[in-house]
Amino acid sequence: GPSAAARQGAVACLIRSVGGADYRLPHTGQTKYADDAPKIPAGAVTAEDADLIVDLVRQGPVKMKLILTPQQLPDVESYNVIGDIKGSEHPEQIIIVSGHLDSWDLGTGAVDDGAGVAVSMEAANLIQKLHLKPKRTIRVIAWMNEENGLAGSKQYEKDHREEWSNHFAAMETDGGAGHPIGINIKGKFEIKKLLAPVLAVLQESGAGGTNFAEHVGADIQPMEKADVPAFSPIQDSRFYFNYHHTAADTLDKIVPKELAENSAVVAVVTYALANMEQPLPR
Ligand SMILES: [Zn+2]
């Protein structure tokens, strides 16, 4: 990034957008500066314009004028939004179902992560509508400030880390609303065996796959680190980075049927976790 460029004598740094789309919008992101290099201006340039710049540079010296407008404003007070369906037998034991409420500022954040909030709320809504009675508490969380430093996640950790042993499992949906094909698992391999009946149900809609991962959700990472079993839907991510953190991340990119499929998968896993007879290994 810009720190490496600055060490080579660069006065500014333009990153070629790493998203997959070809609509000439920059795919933006965060910049981290190293302490031991000059903090030079940095920005994302579209893939098309990066190609053009490369072409021009081949023909001779190129001059560029940059106008970069971002600024870091002071923090303001904000909140995680949390709702519980109280467990009927073990109300103190909690299954977290979550997405993050904030978004990158260029678009409206439909894909990242309005979809995850909608999926999590709808999972709880489906369980209510079906008059199911979860034995453990289902806690829906819309996390605040995932994108700019995980402040909501850190505050939840501060407030609840003494209760991690009662956090039975944590789930986060933060990969858009693409068709789900299974669940990511951060935890012991035995979990897959314990969830076999649930995976069989999910397989009826083609979502019975599993993938063990070291990390499945940014906001639930404090729980992952405390060995709380963590889950996320495995989603078709082929188009996610066409829109993620661009001005094109808007609601029209969400396919309602696929959004509903994700809610169904998360609802099934959530209810199964809430009603499992045995605890999950840690
Ligand atoms: Zn996100």
Short mmCIF file of C-alpha atoms and ligand atoms in Angstrom, two decimals:
data_model
loop_
_atom_site.label_atom_id
_atom_site.label_comp_id
_atom_site.label_asym_id
_atom_site.label_seq_id
_atom_site.Cartn_x
_atom_site.Cartn_y
_atom_site.Cartn_z
CA GLY A 1 0.00 0.00 0.00
CA PRO A 2 0.94 3.65 0.38
CA SER A 3 3.58 3.01 3.07
CA ALA A 4 5.52 0.63 0.79
CA ALA A 5 5.20 3.14 -2.06
CA ALA A 6 6.35 6.02 0.18
CA ARG A 7 9.48 4.08 1.15
CA GLN A 8 10.28 3.94 -2.58
CA GLY A 9 9.90 7.72 -2.80
CA ALA A 10 6.28 7.93 -4.01
CA VAL A 11 4.40 11.19 -3.32
CA ALA A 12 0.96 9.56 -3.69
CA CYS A 13 -0.44 6.09 -4.26
CA LEU A 14 -3.29 4.89 -6.47
CA ILE A 15 -4.46 1.31 -6.01
CA ARG A 16 -6.00 -0.54 -8.95
CA SER A 17 -9.49 -1.59 -7.82
CA VAL A 18 -9.55 -5.23 -6.79
CA GLY A 19 -13.29 -5.80 -7.33
CA GLY A 20 -14.52 -7.97 -10.18
CA ALA A 21 -16.80 -5.62 -12.09
CA ASP A 22 -16.22 -3.71 -15.30
CA TYR A 23 -18.44 -0.66 -14.79
CA ARG A 24 -15.63 1.84 -14.10
CA LEU A 25 -16.44 2.49 -10.43
CA PRO A 26 -13.62 2.39 -7.88
CA HIS A 27 -13.68 -0.42 -5.31
CA THR A 28 -12.67 1.39 -2.16
CA GLY A 29 -11.29 0.30 1.19
CA GLN A 30 -9.30 1.22 4.23
CA THR A 31 -5.73 2.43 4.28
CA LYS A 32 -3.36 1.61 7.09
CA TYR A 33 -0.17 3.63 7.33
CA ALA A 34 3.03 2.21 8.80
CA ASP A 35 4.67 4.33 11.49
CA ASP A 36 8.05 4.35 9.77
CA ALA A 37 7.00 5.76 6.37
CA PRO A 38 5.64 9.15 5.22
CA LYS A 39 1.82 9.24 5.19
CA ILE A 40 1.23 10.00 1.50
CA PRO A 41 -2.23 10.48 -0.08
CA ALA A 42 -3.78 7.21 -1.28
CA GLY A 43 -6.85 6.35 -3.33
CA ALA A 44 -8.48 3.62 -5.40
CA VAL A 45 -8.65 3.98 -9.16
CA THR A 46 -10.97 1.95 -11.39
CA ALA A 47 -9.51 -1.04 -13.23
CA GLU A 48 -10.28 0.62 -16.57
CA ASP A 49 -8.46 3.81 -15.61
CA ALA A 50 -5.55 1.84 -14.15
CA ASP A 51 -5.18 0.11 -17.52
CA LEU A 52 -5.28 3.49 -19.27
CA ILE A 53 -2.63 4.93 -16.93
CA VAL A 54 -0.36 1.93 -17.57
CA ASP A 55 -0.80 2.43 -21.31
CA LEU A 56 0.00 6.14 -21.09
CA VAL A 57 3.05 5.51 -18.88
CA ARG A 58 4.41 3.17 -21.57
CA GLN A 59 4.25 6.08 -24.02
CA GLY A 60 6.10 8.57 -21.81
CA PRO A 61 5.98 10.54 -18.55
CA VAL A 62 2.46 11.01 -17.14
CA LYS A 63 1.37 13.86 -14.88
CA MET A 64 -1.66 13.44 -12.60
CA LYS A 65 -3.54 15.87 -10.41
CA LEU A 66 -5.32 14.24 -7.46
CA ILE A 67 -8.25 15.74 -5.59
CA LEU A 68 -8.97 13.49 -2.59
CA THR A 69 -11.76 14.60 -0.28
CA PRO A 70 -12.10 11.99 2.53
CA GLN A 71 -11.71 13.15 6.10
CA GLN A 72 -11.77 11.43 9.48
CA LEU A 73 -14.49 12.99 11.64
CA PRO A 74 -14.69 12.53 15.42
CA ASP A 75 -16.59 9.51 16.78
CA VAL A 76 -20.24 10.00 17.70
CA GLU A 77 -22.40 7.94 20.04
CA SER A 78 -24.18 5.03 18.39
CA TYR A 79 -25.53 1.61 19.31
CA ASN A 80 -25.70 -2.08 18.53
CA VAL A 81 -29.35 -3.05 18.05
CA ILE A 82 -30.16 -6.21 20.01
CA GLY A 83 -33.34 -8.27 20.32
CA ASP A 84 -33.84 -11.54 22.22
CA ILE A 85 -36.28 -14.41 21.86
CA LYS A 86 -36.02 -15.79 25.39
CA GLY A 87 -35.20 -19.48 25.67
CA SER A 88 -37.85 -21.63 27.35
CA GLU A 89 -35.44 -23.99 29.16
CA HIS A 90 -32.01 -22.35 29.20
CA PRO A 91 -32.70 -18.62 28.86
CA GLU A 92 -29.16 -17.82 30.06
CA GLN A 93 -27.64 -19.70 27.10
CA ILE A 94 -27.40 -17.57 23.98
CA ILE A 95 -27.23 -18.15 20.23
CA ILE A 96 -26.15 -14.98 18.43
CA VAL A 97 -27.57 -14.34 14.95
CA SER A 98 -26.11 -11.23 13.40
CA GLY A 99 -25.11 -8.86 10.63
CA HIS A 100 -23.69 -5.34 10.71
CA LEU A 101 -25.78 -2.19 10.56
CA ASP A 102 -23.20 0.26 9.22
CA SER A 103 -21.90 0.30 5.67
CA TRP A 104 -19.23 1.81 3.47
CA ASP A 105 -20.42 5.27 2.51
CA LEU A 106 -20.41 5.23 -1.30
CA GLY A 107 -23.47 3.04 -1.82
CA THR A 108 -26.31 2.28 0.56
CA GLY A 109 -24.78 -0.95 1.87
CA ALA A 110 -27.49 -3.34 0.67
CA VAL A 111 -25.04 -6.16 -0.08
CA ASP A 112 -22.62 -5.23 2.75
CA ASP A 113 -24.31 -5.68 5.08
CA GLY A 114 -28.00 -4.78 4.89
CA ALA A 115 -28.48 -8.34 3.61
CA GLY A 116 -26.91 -9.83 6.76
CA VAL A 117 -29.13 -7.75 9.05
CA ALA A 118 -32.24 -8.69 7.02
CA VAL A 119 -31.29 -12.39 7.03
CA SER A 120 -30.75 -12.38 10.81
CA MET A 121 -33.98 -10.53 11.59
CA GLU A 122 -35.94 -12.74 9.21
CA ALA A 123 -34.47 -15.90 10.77
CA ALA A 124 -35.91 -14.85 14.13
CA ASN A 125 -39.15 -13.77 12.46
CA LEU A 126 -39.54 -17.19 10.79
CA ILE A 127 -39.03 -18.97 14.11
CA GLN A 128 -41.72 -16.76 15.68
CA LYS A 129 -44.14 -17.16 12.77
CA LEU A 130 -43.83 -20.95 12.95
CA HIS A 131 -44.62 -20.75 16.69
CA LEU A 132 -41.40 -22.61 17.49
CA LYS A 133 -40.21 -22.43 21.08
CA PRO A 134 -36.41 -22.26 21.26
CA LYS A 135 -34.98 -23.79 24.45
CA ARG A 136 -32.02 -21.42 24.43
CA THR A 137 -32.19 -17.66 23.91
CA ILE A 138 -31.87 -16.45 20.31
CA ARG A 139 -30.21 -13.04 20.25
CA VAL A 140 -30.39 -11.03 17.02
CA ILE A 141 -27.68 -8.37 16.82
CA ALA A 142 -27.26 -5.61 14.23
CA TRP A 143 -23.67 -4.63 14.98
CA MET A 144 -22.63 -1.00 14.80
CA ASN A 145 -19.43 0.12 13.12
CA GLU A 146 -17.98 -3.04 11.66
CA GLU A 147 -16.37 -1.17 8.79
CA ASN A 148 -14.48 1.46 10.70
CA GLY A 149 -12.93 -0.38 13.61
CA LEU A 150 -15.50 -2.86 15.03
CA ALA A 151 -16.57 -0.52 17.85
CA GLY A 152 -19.90 -2.34 18.38
CA SER A 153 -18.24 -5.74 18.56
CA LYS A 154 -15.62 -4.43 21.00
CA GLN A 155 -18.28 -2.87 23.23
CA TYR A 156 -20.28 -6.11 23.29
CA GLU A 157 -17.09 -7.94 24.26
CA LYS A 158 -16.50 -5.48 27.11
CA ASP A 159 -20.07 -5.86 28.35
CA HIS A 160 -20.43 -9.65 27.97
CA ARG A 161 -17.05 -11.41 28.01
CA GLU A 162 -17.71 -12.76 31.51
CA GLU A 163 -20.66 -14.62 29.92
CA TRP A 164 -18.80 -16.25 27.00
CA SER A 165 -19.33 -19.68 28.58
CA ASN A 166 -23.07 -19.06 28.22
CA HIS A 167 -22.73 -17.98 24.61
CA PHE A 168 -23.62 -21.34 23.08
CA ALA A 169 -22.84 -20.31 19.49
CA ALA A 170 -22.46 -17.20 17.34
CA MET A 171 -23.47 -16.62 13.75
CA GLU A 172 -22.83 -13.75 11.37
CA THR A 173 -23.99 -13.21 7.80
CA ASP A 174 -21.68 -10.75 6.06
CA GLY A 175 -21.10 -12.06 2.57
CA GLY A 176 -24.03 -10.54 0.70
CA ALA A 177 -27.23 -12.34 -0.26
CA GLY A 178 -25.95 -14.90 -2.79
CA HIS A 179 -27.46 -18.41 -2.97
CA PRO A 180 -26.38 -20.42 0.13
CA ILE A 181 -24.76 -23.84 -0.30
CA GLY A 182 -23.96 -24.72 3.31
CA ILE A 183 -22.41 -23.42 6.50
CA ASN A 184 -18.95 -22.31 7.51
CA ILE A 185 -17.90 -23.62 10.91
CA LYS A 186 -15.25 -22.23 13.23
CA GLY A 187 -14.90 -24.88 15.90
CA LYS A 188 -14.16 -28.52 16.64
CA PHE A 189 -14.57 -31.12 13.87
CA GLU A 190 -17.04 -33.10 16.04
CA ILE A 191 -19.54 -30.27 15.49
CA LYS A 192 -20.18 -31.53 11.96
CA LYS A 193 -21.21 -34.95 13.27
CA LEU A 194 -23.50 -33.39 15.88
CA LEU A 195 -25.13 -31.25 13.19
CA ALA A 196 -25.56 -34.15 10.72
CA PRO A 197 -29.39 -34.28 11.05
CA VAL A 198 -29.55 -30.51 10.46
CA LEU A 199 -27.22 -30.71 7.47
CA ALA A 200 -29.48 -33.43 6.02
CA VAL A 201 -32.43 -31.02 6.25
CA LEU A 202 -30.39 -28.23 4.63
CA GLN A 203 -29.21 -30.57 1.86
CA GLU A 204 -32.82 -30.82 0.63
CA SER A 205 -32.33 -27.27 -0.71
CA GLY A 206 -28.70 -27.85 -1.70
CA ALA A 207 -27.36 -26.06 1.37
CA GLY A 208 -25.98 -29.05 3.28
CA GLY A 209 -22.29 -28.38 2.66
CA THR A 210 -19.80 -27.55 5.39
CA ASN A 211 -16.48 -25.77 5.44
CA PHE A 212 -14.22 -25.48 8.48
CA ALA A 213 -12.63 -22.04 8.71
CA GLU A 214 -10.38 -20.23 11.16
CA HIS A 215 -12.59 -17.15 10.98
CA VAL A 216 -16.22 -16.76 9.91
CA GLY A 217 -17.35 -13.27 10.97
CA ALA A 218 -15.65 -9.96 11.82
CA ASP A 219 -18.03 -8.86 14.57
CA ILE A 220 -18.13 -12.26 16.28
CA GLN A 221 -14.35 -12.60 16.30
CA PRO A 222 -14.00 -11.93 20.07
CA MET A 223 -16.24 -14.98 20.62
CA GLU A 224 -14.36 -17.03 18.03
CA LYS A 225 -11.16 -16.28 19.94
CA ALA A 226 -12.83 -17.43 23.16
CA ASP A 227 -13.68 -20.76 21.43
CA VAL A 228 -17.42 -20.06 21.18
CA PRO A 229 -18.48 -22.21 18.17
CA ALA A 230 -19.13 -19.82 15.28
CA PHE A 231 -21.04 -20.17 12.02
CA SER A 232 -21.88 -18.30 8.84
CA PRO A 233 -23.73 -19.33 5.68
CA ILE A 234 -21.51 -20.33 2.74
CA GLN A 235 -22.84 -18.02 0.05
CA ASP A 236 -22.35 -17.75 -3.68
CA SER A 237 -19.76 -14.97 -3.58
CA ARG A 238 -19.06 -14.71 -7.30
CA PHE A 239 -20.69 -11.28 -7.58
CA TYR A 240 -20.11 -9.96 -4.06
CA PHE A 241 -16.93 -8.05 -4.88
CA ASN A 242 -18.53 -6.51 -7.97
CA TYR A 243 -20.51 -4.27 -5.61
CA HIS A 244 -18.87 -4.44 -2.15
CA HIS A 245 -17.57 -0.99 -1.08
CA THR A 246 -18.58 0.67 -4.35
CA ALA A 247 -21.27 3.21 -5.22
CA ALA A 248 -23.16 0.30 -6.82
CA ASP A 249 -23.90 -1.47 -3.51
CA THR A 250 -27.64 -0.76 -3.64
CA LEU A 251 -30.83 -2.76 -3.06
CA ASP A 252 -31.39 -3.62 -6.74
CA LYS A 253 -28.37 -5.99 -6.48
CA ILE A 254 -30.22 -8.20 -3.97
CA VAL A 255 -32.13 -11.14 -5.46
CA PRO A 256 -35.16 -11.53 -3.15
CA LYS A 257 -35.35 -15.32 -3.60
CA GLU A 258 -31.68 -15.78 -2.70
CA LEU A 259 -32.05 -13.45 0.29
CA ALA A 260 -34.95 -15.64 1.47
CA GLU A 261 -32.87 -18.80 0.97
CA ASN A 262 -30.22 -17.37 3.29
CA SER A 263 -32.84 -16.56 5.92
CA ALA A 264 -34.12 -20.13 5.71
CA VAL A 265 -30.63 -21.62 6.18
CA VAL A 266 -29.80 -19.32 9.09
CA ALA A 267 -33.21 -19.97 10.69
CA VAL A 268 -32.77 -23.76 10.48
CA VAL A 269 -29.25 -23.66 11.95
CA THR A 270 -30.28 -21.17 14.65
CA TYR A 271 -33.27 -23.19 15.79
CA ALA A 272 -31.26 -26.42 15.73
CA LEU A 273 -28.54 -24.85 17.90
CA ALA A 274 -31.13 -23.42 20.27
CA ASN A 275 -32.69 -26.85 20.81
CA MET A 276 -29.70 -29.23 20.72
CA GLU A 277 -29.73 -31.77 23.53
CA GLN A 278 -25.97 -31.73 24.13
CA PRO A 279 -23.55 -28.81 24.33
CA LEU A 280 -21.17 -28.23 21.42
CA PRO A 281 -17.52 -29.15 22.11
CA ARG A 282 -15.10 -26.21 22.52
ZN ZN B 1 -19.46 -6.31 5.87
#
